[in-house]
Structure formats: C-alpha cells, structure tokens
Short mmCIF file of C-alpha atoms and ligand atoms in Angstrom, two decimals:
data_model
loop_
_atom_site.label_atom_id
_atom_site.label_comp_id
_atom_site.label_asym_id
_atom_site.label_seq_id
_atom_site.Cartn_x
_atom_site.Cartn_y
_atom_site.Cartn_z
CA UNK A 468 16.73 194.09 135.54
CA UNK A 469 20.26 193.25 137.09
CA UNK A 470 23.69 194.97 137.44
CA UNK A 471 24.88 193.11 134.38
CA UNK A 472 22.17 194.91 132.58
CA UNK A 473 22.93 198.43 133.73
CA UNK A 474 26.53 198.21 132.37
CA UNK A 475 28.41 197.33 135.00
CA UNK A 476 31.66 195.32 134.64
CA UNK A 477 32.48 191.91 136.41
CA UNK A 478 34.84 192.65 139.49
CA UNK A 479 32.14 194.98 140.76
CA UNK A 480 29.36 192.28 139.62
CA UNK A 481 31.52 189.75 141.52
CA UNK A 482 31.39 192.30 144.70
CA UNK A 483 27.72 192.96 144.09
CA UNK A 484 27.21 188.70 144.05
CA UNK A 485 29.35 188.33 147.00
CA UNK A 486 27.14 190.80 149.46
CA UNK A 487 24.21 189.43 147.77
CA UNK A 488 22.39 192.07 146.13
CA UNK A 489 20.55 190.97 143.11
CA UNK A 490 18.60 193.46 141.60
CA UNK A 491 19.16 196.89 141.21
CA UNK A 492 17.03 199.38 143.74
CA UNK A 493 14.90 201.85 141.92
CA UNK A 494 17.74 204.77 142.59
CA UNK A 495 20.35 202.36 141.81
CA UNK A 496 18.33 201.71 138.45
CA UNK A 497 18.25 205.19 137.67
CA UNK A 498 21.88 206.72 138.82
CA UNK A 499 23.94 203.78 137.63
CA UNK A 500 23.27 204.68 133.92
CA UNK A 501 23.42 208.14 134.50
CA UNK A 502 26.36 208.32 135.93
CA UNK A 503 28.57 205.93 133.72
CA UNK A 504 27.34 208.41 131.12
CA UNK A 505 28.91 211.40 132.65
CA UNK A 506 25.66 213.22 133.69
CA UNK A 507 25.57 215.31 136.67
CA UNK A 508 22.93 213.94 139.24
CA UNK A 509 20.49 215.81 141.47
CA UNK A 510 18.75 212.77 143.58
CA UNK A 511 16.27 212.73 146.26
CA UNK A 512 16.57 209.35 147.77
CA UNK A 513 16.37 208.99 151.92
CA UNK A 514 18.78 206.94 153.74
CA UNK A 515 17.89 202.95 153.22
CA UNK A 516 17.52 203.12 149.40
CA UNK A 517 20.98 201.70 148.38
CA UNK A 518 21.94 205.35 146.88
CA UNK A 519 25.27 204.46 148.27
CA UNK A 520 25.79 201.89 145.80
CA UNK A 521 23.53 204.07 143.42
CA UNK A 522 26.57 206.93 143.19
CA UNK A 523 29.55 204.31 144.47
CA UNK A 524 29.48 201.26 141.62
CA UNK A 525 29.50 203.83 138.73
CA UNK A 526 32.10 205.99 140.35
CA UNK A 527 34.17 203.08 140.81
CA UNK A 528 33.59 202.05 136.95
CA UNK A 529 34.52 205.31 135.79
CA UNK A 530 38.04 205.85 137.86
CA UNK A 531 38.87 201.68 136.95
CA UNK A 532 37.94 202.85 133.38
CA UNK A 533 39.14 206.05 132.69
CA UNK A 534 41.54 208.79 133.76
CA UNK A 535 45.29 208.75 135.15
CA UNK A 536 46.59 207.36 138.14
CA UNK A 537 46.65 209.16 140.90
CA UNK A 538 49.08 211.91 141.68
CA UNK A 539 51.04 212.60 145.35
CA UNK A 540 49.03 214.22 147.32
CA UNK A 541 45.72 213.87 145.78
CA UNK A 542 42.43 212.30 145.15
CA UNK A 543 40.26 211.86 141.98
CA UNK A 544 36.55 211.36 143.45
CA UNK A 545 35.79 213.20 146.99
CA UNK A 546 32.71 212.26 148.58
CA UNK A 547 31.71 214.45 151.62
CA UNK A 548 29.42 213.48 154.22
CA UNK A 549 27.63 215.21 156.56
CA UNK A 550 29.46 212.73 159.71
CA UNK A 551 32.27 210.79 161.00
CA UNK A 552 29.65 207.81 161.16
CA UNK A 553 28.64 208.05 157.46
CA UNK A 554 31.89 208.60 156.36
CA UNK A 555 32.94 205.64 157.56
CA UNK A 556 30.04 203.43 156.94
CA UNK A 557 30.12 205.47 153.04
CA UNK A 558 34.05 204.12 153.09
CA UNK A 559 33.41 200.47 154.49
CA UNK A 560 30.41 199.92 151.61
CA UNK A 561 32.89 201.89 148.80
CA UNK A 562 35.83 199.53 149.89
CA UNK A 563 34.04 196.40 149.73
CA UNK A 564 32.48 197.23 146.04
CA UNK A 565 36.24 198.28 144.99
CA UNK A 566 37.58 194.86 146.24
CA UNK A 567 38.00 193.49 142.55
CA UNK A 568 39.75 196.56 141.71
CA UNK A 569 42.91 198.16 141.86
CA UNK A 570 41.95 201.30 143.65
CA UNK A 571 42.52 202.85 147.01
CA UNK A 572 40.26 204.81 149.39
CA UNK A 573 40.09 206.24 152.64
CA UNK A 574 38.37 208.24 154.49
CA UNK A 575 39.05 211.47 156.70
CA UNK A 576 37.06 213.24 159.61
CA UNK A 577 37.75 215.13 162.38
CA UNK A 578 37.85 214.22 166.07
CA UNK A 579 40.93 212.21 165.42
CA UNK A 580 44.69 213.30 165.07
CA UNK A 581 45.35 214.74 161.23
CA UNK A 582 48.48 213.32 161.22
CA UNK A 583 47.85 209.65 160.18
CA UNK A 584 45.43 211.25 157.64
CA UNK A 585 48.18 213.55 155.88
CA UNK A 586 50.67 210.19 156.17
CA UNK A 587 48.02 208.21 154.23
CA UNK A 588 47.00 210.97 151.34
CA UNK A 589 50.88 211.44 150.42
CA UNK A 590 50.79 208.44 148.12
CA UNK A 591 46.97 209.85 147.14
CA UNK A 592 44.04 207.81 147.57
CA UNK A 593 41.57 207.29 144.23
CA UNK A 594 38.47 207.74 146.38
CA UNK A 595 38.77 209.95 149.26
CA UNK A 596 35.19 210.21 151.78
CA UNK A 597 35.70 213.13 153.83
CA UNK A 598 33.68 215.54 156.28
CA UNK A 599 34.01 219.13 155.47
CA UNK A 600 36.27 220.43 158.05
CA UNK A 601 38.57 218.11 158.29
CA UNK A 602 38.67 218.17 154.23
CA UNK A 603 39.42 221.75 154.54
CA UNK A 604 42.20 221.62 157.55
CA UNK A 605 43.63 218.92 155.18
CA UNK A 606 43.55 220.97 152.09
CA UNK A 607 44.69 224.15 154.04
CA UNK A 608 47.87 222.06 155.28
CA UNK A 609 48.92 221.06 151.70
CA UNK A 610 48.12 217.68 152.41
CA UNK A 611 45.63 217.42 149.55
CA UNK A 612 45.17 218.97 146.22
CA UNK A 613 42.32 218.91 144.54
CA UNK A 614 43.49 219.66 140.81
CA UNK A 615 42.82 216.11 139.54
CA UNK A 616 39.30 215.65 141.13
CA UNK A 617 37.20 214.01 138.34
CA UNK A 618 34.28 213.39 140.45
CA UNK A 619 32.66 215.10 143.58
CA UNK A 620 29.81 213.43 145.64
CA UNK A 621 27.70 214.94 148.60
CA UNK A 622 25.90 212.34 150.30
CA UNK A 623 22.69 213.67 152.60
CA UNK A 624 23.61 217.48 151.11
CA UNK A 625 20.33 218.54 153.29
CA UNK A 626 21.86 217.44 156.75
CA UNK A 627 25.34 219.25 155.98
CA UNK A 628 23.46 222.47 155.69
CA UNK A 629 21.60 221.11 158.53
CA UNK A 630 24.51 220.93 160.58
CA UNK A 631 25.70 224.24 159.64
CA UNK A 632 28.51 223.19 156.78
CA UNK A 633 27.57 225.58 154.56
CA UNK A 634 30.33 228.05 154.67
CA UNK A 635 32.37 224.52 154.20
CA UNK A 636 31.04 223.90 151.38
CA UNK A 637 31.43 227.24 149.65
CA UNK A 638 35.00 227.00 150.45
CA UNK A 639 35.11 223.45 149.25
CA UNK A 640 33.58 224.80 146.28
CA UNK A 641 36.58 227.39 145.60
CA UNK A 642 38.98 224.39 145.81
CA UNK A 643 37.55 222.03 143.36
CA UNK A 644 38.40 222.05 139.19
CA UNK A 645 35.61 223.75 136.96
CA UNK A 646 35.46 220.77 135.26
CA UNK A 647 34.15 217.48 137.07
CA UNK A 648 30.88 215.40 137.73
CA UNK A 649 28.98 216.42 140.56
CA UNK A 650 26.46 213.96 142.26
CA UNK A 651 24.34 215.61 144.74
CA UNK A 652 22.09 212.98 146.68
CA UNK A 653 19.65 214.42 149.56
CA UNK A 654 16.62 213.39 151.45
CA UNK A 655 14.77 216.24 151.34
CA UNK A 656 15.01 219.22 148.77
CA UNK A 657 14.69 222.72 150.78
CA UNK A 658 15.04 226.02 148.33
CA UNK A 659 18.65 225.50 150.52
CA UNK A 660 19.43 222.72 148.77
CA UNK A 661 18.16 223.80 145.10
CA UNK A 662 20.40 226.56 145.89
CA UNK A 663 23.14 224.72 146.20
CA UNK A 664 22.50 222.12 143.32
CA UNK A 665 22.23 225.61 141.11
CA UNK A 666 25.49 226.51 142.05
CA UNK A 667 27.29 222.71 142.07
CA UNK A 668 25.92 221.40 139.00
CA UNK A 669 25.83 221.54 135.77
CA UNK A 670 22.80 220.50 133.46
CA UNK A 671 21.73 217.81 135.82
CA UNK A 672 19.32 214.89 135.45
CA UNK A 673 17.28 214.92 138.78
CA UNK A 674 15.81 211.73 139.90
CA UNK A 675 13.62 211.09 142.85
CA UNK A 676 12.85 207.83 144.28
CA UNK A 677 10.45 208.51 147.07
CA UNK A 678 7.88 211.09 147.12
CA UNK A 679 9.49 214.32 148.56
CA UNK A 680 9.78 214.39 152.59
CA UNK A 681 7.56 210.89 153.16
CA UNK A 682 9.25 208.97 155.20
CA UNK A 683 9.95 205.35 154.48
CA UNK A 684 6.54 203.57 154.68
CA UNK A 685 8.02 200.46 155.52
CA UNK A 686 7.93 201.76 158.96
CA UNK A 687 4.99 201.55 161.64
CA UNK A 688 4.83 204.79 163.58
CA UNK A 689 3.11 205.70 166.50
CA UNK A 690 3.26 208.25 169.30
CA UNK A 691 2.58 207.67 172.76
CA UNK A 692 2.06 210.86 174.83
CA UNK A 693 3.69 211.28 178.50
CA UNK A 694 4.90 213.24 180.75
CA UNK A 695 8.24 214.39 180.74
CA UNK A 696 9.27 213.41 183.80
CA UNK A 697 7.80 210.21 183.00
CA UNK A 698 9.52 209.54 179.86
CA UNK A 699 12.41 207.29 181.13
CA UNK A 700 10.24 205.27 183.62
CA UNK A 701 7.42 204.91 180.23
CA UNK A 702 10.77 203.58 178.62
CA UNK A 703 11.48 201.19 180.21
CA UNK A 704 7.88 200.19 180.85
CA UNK A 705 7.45 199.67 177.28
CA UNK A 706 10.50 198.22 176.95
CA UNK A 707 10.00 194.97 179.28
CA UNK A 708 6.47 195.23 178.05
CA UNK A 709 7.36 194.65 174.44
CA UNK A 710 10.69 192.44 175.13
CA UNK A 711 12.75 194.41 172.96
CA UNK A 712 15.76 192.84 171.94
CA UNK A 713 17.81 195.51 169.99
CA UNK A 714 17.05 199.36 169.97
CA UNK A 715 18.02 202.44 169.01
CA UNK A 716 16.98 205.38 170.98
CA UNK A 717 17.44 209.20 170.32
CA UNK A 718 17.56 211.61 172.54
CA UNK A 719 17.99 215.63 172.09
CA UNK A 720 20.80 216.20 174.32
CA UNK A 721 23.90 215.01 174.96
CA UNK A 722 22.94 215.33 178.68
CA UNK A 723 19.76 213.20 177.70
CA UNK A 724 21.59 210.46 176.32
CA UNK A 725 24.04 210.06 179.62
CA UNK A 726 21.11 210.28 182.28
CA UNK A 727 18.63 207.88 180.05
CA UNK A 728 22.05 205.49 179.94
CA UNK A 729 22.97 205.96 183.45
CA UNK A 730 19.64 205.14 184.23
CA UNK A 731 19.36 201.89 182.20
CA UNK A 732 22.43 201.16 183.33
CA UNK A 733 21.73 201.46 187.14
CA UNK A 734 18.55 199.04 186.26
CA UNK A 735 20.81 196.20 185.21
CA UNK A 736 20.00 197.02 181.40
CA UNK A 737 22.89 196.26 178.56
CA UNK A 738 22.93 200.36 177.41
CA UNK A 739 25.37 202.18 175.58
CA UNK A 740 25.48 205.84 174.60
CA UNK A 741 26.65 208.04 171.49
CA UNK A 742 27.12 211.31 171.35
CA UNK A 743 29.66 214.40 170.19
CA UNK A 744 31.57 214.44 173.44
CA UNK A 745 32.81 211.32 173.25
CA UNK A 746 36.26 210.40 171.12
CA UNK A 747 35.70 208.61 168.00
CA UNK A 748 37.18 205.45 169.24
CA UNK A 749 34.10 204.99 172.22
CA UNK A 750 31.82 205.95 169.34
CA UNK A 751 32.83 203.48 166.91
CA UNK A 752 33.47 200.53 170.28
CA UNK A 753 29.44 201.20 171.26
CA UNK A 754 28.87 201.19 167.68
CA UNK A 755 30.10 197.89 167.04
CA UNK A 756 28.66 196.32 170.02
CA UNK A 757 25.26 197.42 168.81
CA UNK A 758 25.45 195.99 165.77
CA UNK A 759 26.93 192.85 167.03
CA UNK A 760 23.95 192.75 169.76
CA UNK A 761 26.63 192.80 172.10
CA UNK A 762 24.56 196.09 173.46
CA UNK A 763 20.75 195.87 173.48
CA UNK A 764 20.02 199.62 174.04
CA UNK A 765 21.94 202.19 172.22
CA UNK A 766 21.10 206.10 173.12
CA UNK A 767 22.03 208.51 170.72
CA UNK A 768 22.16 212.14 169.77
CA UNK A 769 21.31 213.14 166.15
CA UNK A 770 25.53 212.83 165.01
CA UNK A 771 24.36 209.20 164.88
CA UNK A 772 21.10 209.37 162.49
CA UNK A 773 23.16 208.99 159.28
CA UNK A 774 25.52 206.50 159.48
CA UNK A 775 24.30 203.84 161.00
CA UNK A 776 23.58 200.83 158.70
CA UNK A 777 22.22 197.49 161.05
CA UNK A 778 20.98 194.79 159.62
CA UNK A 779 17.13 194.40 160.46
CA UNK A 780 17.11 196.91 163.17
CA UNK A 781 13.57 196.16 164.30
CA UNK A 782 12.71 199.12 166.55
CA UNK A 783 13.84 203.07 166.72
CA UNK A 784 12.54 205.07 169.62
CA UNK A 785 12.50 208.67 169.89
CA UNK A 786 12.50 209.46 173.66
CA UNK A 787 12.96 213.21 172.20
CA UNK A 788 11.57 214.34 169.01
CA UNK A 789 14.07 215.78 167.17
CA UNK A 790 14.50 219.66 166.90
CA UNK A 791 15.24 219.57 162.99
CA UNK A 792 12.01 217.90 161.54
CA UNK A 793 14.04 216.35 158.58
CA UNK A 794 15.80 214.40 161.65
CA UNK A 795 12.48 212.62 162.20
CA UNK A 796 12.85 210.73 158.68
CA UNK A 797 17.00 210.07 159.22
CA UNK A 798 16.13 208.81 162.55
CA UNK A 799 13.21 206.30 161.82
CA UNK A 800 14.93 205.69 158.48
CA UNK A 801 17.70 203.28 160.74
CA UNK A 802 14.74 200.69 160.66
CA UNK A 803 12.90 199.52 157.53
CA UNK A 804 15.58 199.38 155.60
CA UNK A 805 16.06 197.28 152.27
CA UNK A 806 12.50 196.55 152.12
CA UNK A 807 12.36 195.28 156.29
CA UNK A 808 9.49 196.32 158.14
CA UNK A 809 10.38 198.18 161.36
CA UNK A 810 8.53 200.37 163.66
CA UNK A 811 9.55 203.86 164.89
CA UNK A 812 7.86 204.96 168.35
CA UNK A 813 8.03 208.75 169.52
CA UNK A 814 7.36 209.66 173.52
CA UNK A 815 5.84 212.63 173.17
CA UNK A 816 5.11 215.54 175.98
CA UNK A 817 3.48 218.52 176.27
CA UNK A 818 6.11 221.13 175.35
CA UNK A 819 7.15 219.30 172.31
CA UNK A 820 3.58 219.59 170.41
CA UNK A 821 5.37 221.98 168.05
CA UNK A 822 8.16 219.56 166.89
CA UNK A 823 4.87 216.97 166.37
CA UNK A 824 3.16 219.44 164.37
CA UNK A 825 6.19 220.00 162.24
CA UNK A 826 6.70 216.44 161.67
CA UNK A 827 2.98 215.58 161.02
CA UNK A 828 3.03 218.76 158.23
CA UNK A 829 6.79 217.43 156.80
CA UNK A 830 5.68 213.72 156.63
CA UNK A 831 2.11 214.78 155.26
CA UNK A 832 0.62 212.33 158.22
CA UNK A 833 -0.53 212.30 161.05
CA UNK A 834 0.48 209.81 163.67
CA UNK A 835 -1.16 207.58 165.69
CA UNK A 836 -1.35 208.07 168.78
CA UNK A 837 -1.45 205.21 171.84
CA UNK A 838 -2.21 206.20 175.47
CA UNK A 839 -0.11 203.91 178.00
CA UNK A 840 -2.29 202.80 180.38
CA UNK A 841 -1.22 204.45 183.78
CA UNK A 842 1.46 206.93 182.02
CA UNK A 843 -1.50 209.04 180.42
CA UNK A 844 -0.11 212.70 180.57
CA UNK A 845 -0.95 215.08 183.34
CA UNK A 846 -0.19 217.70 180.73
CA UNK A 847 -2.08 216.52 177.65
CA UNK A 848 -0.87 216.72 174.63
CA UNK A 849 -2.44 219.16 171.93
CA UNK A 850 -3.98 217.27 169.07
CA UNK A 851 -2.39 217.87 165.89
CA UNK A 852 -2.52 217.21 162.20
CA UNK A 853 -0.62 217.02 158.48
CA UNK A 854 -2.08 220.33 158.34
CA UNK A 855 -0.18 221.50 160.97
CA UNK A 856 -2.79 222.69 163.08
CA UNK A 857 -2.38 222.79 166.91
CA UNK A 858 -4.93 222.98 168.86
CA UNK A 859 -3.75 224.98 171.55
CA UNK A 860 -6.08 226.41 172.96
CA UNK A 861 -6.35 224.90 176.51
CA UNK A 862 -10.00 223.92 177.55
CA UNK A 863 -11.51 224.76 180.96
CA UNK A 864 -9.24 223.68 183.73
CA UNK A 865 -10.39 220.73 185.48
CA UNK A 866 -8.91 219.21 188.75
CA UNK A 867 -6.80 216.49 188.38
CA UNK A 868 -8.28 213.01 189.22
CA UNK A 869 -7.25 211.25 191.55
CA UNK A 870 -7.85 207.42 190.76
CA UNK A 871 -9.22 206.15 187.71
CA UNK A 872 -9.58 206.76 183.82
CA UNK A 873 -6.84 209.00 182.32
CA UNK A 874 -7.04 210.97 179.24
CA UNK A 875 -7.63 214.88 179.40
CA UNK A 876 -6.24 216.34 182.63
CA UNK A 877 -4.99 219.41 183.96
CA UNK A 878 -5.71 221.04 180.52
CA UNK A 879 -4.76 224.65 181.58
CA UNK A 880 -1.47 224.22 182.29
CA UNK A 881 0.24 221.83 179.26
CA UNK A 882 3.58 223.64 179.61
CA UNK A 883 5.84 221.91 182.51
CA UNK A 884 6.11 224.62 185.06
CA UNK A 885 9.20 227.13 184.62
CA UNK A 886 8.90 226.79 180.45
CA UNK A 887 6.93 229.38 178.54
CA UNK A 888 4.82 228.59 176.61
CA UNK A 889 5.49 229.38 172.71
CA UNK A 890 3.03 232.55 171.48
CA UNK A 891 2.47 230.99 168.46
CA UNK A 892 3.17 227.03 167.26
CA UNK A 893 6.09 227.22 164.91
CA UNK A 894 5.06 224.71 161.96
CA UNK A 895 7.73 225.05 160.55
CA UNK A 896 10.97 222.93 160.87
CA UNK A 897 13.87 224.77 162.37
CA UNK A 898 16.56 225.04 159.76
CA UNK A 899 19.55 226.48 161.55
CA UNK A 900 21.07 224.52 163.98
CA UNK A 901 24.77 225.03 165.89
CA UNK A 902 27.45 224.92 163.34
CA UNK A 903 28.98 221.50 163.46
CA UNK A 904 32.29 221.09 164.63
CA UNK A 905 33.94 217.89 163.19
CA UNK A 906 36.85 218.50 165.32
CA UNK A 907 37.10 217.10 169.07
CA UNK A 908 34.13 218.85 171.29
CA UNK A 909 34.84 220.72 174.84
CA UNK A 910 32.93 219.80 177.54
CA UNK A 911 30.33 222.15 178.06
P1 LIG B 1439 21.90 202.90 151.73
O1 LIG B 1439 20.58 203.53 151.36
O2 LIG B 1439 22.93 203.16 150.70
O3 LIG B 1439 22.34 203.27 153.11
O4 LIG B 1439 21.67 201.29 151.71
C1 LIG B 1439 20.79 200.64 152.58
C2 LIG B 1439 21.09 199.16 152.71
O5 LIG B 1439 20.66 198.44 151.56
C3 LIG B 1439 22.55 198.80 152.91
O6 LIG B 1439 22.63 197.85 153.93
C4 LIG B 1439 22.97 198.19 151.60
O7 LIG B 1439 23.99 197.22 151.80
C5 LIG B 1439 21.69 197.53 151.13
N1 LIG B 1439 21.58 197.46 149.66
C6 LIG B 1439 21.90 198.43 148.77
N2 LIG B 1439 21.62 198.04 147.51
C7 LIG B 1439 21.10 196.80 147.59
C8 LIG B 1439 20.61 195.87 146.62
N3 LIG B 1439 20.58 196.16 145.33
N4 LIG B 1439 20.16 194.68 147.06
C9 LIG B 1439 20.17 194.40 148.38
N5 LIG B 1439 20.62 195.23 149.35
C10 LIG B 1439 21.08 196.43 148.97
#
C-alpha cells in the first residue's frame, strides 16, 4: 500500500516523499480513507504510531478540496491538545504536510502573552491547534469564532481528561457548529473517554491499532528496585555504567526535576530540566538542545510526555513512576518510536509498589526486575504482578546485614520512615489529577 493508493493528492504526496515516509502506518491505513470520506473517527492509537499524519493528511485534503475560505476571525479545523509541547510539535508536523498547499495554521497555548495570538487569528487561520484554555480565553475575547469549523480533532483525548480539561471541553463543546467531523484519537479508552466520544460524535467508525493499554512492545522494560534516597546516586551509577548518550528522564515533581538537575549539574553532567514553572521560551530552548544532543540528560515532569517527538531516542528513565498509570505508556512511548527499538528503565522504591502494581495490571505485564549490585534496597520492594497483586505482607523482620549479599532486608519496615503506609494497595490508576492550568504557573 502507499499514500497514492489511499487517495491522497500530489502536494501532500510530494510532502509525504520529502520527509520520507513511504508506506502508510496501520492507523494511517485505516483513518486516511475514513476521513476523506467524511466519517467521524473514534481511534485508539498511542503516541509513536503516525496518527498525527493519520488525522492531519486527510484534514488537509478536505479544507484544500472543499469548503470556503476562511472568514476574519476564524478557523475551519481546530485540533486541541492536551499541551503546549504537542501543540506545537501537532503544528510543526501539520505545517510541513500543508507546505504544497495554500493553507495557513497556527497554533495557540497558554503560558505566553494572548496578544500575538488574537493579532494572528484576525486574518483566520485554516487549521488552528490549540490547548483548551487558551482556546477558550481566545474565544471568550472575540478573537475567534467558531461558526465555520468544518472539522474538530482531539489528539490524546485520555490525557486532557487526565489533566483535568474536562469542564474545557464541555464548554468547547457549547461553542462548536452541530454540524462538523469529529476525530477523537486516544491512547487508552476509560468509560471517561467513551463518554465523551458518545457525546462528540456522531455514528463513528472506531479503529484501534494496538491492543487496548499495551504499551509499545518495541520497547525493553525493566525495573530496578532502590532506595529512595538512593535513586539519584543509582542514576548516575547506571548512567556512566551504561554510557548513555541521550536520555530522557521523568520525574514526579517539579521539585524532583530541579534537585535531580542540580545534582547532575554539580557532577559536571550536560542536564537540562522541563517542567510547568518554567516560561515557554526555557521549555522550548532545553527542548531544542535535547533534540539537537546539545543536552545529554533532559529531566522532565509529565507536561513533557506528549509532545516530544526525537528521532531514535534510545533510552527513557523513570526516576519516579508516574502517579497516572496511563503516564507510564506516554512516557516510555518517547522511545521506540516508528518501529525503533528503545528501552524504558523505572527506579523503583518501596513506597511506590502501588504505582508498579497499577502499571503491571494496565500494561497486562509484569516487569522485569534487575537488582544493582550494591544499590539493593534496604526497604525491599513488594513483588507484584499483571494481576495486580501486592504482596504486602511484610515477612519476619530480620536485622540488616552488614557486609555481603543483598536482596531481602529490613522487611518490616518497607515504608521510608515518616510515610504511612497505604491500608490497602490501590490497583487502580488514579484518574483525577490537579486541573491543568495552561496559563503561566505561580511559584508554589
Ligand atoms: P506520531 O505517532 O504521530 O507522533 O508519529 C511518530 C513518528 O513517526 C513521527 O516522527 C512521524 O514523523 C513518524 N511517521 C509518521 N508516519 C510515518 C510513516 N508513514 N513513515 C515513516 N515515519 C512516519
């Protein structure tokens, strides 16, 4: 099969041929078709699929082919993403498919000043990528109508709820024209999202790449267990061990990502943080030096799971697991990608056996885990499965070794001191998190 196959016409093959994609992806194969036909779309495809070509070369096709040109003021696709990073990373790969053709786009998110934004939209854009609350202060401000909106897209509709957008979207929903194509592409499918896909669309044709909530199998996991004190110093252990070149790290906090940077840093190591509290601007600058390897460490909070794109990125570590279990498949989906093999590797302590267990259920698998010579845990970890079963039960207490071996030690007291333990092991994912503020973020 090619793109010349599925329909499309030549300025977007001539794009396509350009970035060198030759064949359709299996999502691509599916949405294209559906899409130039006018159906509504319900996918499930995880990041690293090419779904952004799957819903952007169609949409493209069908605003070059049909429709009037755009009014003052206005926009006739929307696509909303969950973050500033994936908007912009949704724009870049939209603008360079629209090269050949005589459309605009642009795309809008908070944490930078509105008024550029409401300059731009007065001559209307064709494709507009947005992030809900800026889309909304936009709107609001009589910047942007929404009355000729042929097409709407949400991109990664499970980490906007995720993030807490879902009163956003129901207002987003008011704005928008009965009639219109909705695309709705998600990793995961929570009775959240079905709601939402029940309300959005209409009739849709639901297509599903990847088996539900497996992450990407192109990607070696493993888990080695450790302290948390120990987790930095394990770090960077493995880290001169394994002569990584380029990695992406995530850690829970934004806290967690300054001190594991600061620390780097004060090591001599080329590090570089992301997180909410910095502006845009620093985001995008450590961004770009990442990809262009001019940083070999990046440390990042969860904001930056979605839109990062890198070429090959041959290693993600999670120094925290992530809160959200979903997270664990955005963040190990950064490697792997196109058909790459990459490997993911989670330092895992005591108190975060829950978070495993969730993981282990959500990814139906359970991971491997490595012991570090010397860094073995003080506070073992509880074995887990897929199942989610934890075996918490602590075994007799033994006294601590003092040389030698490693392995099972201090097994009565797994919780770091000061932290209680949980009465039962949640298996299940959290859901809610903080509502997500696209605007700038105070200080805490
Ligand atoms: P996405 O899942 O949309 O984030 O895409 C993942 C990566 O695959 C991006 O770097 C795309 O440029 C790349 N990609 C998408 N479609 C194709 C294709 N048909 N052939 C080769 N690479 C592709």
């Amino acid at each position: 099969m090619t793109f010349a196959t599925l329909g499309l016409i030549e300025p977007l093959l001539r794009a396509l041929e350009t970035l060198g994609y030759q064949t359709p992806t299996p999502v691509q194969a599916q949405a294209i078709p559906a899409v130039l036909a006018g159906r509504d779309l319900m996918a499930a495809a995880q990041t690293g699929t090419g779904k952004t070509a799957g819903f952007a070369l169609p949409l493209l096709q069908l605003l070059t082919m049909e429709g009037p040109k755009v009014a003052a003021n206005s926009a006739r696709a929307l696509i909303l993403c969950p973050t500033r990073e994936l908007a912009e990373q949704v724009h870049a790969s939209v603008a360079e498919y629209a090269k050949h053709l005589p459309l605009t786009t642009y795309a809008v998110y908070g944490g930078v000043s509105i008024n550029p934004q409401m300059m731009k939209l007065r001559k209307g854009v064709d494709i507009l990528v947005a992030t809900p609350g800026r889309l909304i202060d936009l709107f609001r401000q009589n910047a942007l109508k929404l009355n000729q909106l042929q097409t709407l897209v949400l991109d990664e509709a499970d980490r906007m709820l995720d993030l807490g957008f879902s009163e956003e979207l129901a207002n987003i929903y008011r704005m928008l024209p009965k009639k219109r194509q909705t695309l709705l592409f998600s990793a995961t499918f929570s009775d959240d999202i079905r709601l939402l896909a029940g309300q959005m669309l209409n009739d849709p044709l639901s297509i599903e790449v990847s088996p539900r909530n497996v992450a990407a199998n192109t990607v070696k996991q493993w888990v080695v267990p450790v302290d948390k004190k120990r987790k930095a110093e394990l770090f960077v252990h493995l880290m001169r061990k394994g002569r990584w070149k380029q990695v992406l790290v995530f850690a829970k906090t934004r806290n967690g990502v300054d001190a594991l940077v600061d620390k780097l840093q004060g090591l001599g190591i080329n590090a570089d943080g992301i997180h909410g509290d910095k502006p845009q601007a620093t985001r995008q600058r450590a961004l770009d030096r990442f990809k262009a390897s001019e940083v070999q460490i990046l440390v990042a909070t969860d904001v930056a799971a979605r839109g990062l794109d890198i070429e090959d990125l041959p290693l993600v570590v999670n120094f925290d697991l992530p809160i959200v279990a979903e997270d664990y498949i955005h963040r190990i989906g950064r490697t792997g990608r196109a058909g790459n093999t990459g490997e993911a590797i989670s330092l895992v302590c005591a108190d975060e056996v829950n978070m495993l267990s969730a993981i282990e259920m959500l990814t139906r698998q359970t991971l491997t885990r490595k012991m570090e010579p010397d860094f073995e845990p003080e506070h073992r970890v509880p074995d887990t499965d897929a199942s989610g079963q934890v075996v918490k039960k602590p075994k007799k207490p033994k006294k601590p070794k003092t040389s030698g071996g490693g392995g099972k030690r201090n097994l009565g007291k797994w919780v770091d001191s000061g932290e209680v333990a949980p009465a039962e092991p949640s298996i299940k994912p959290v859901r809610k998190v903080p509502v997500f503020n696209t605007g700038p973020r105070k200080k805490k």
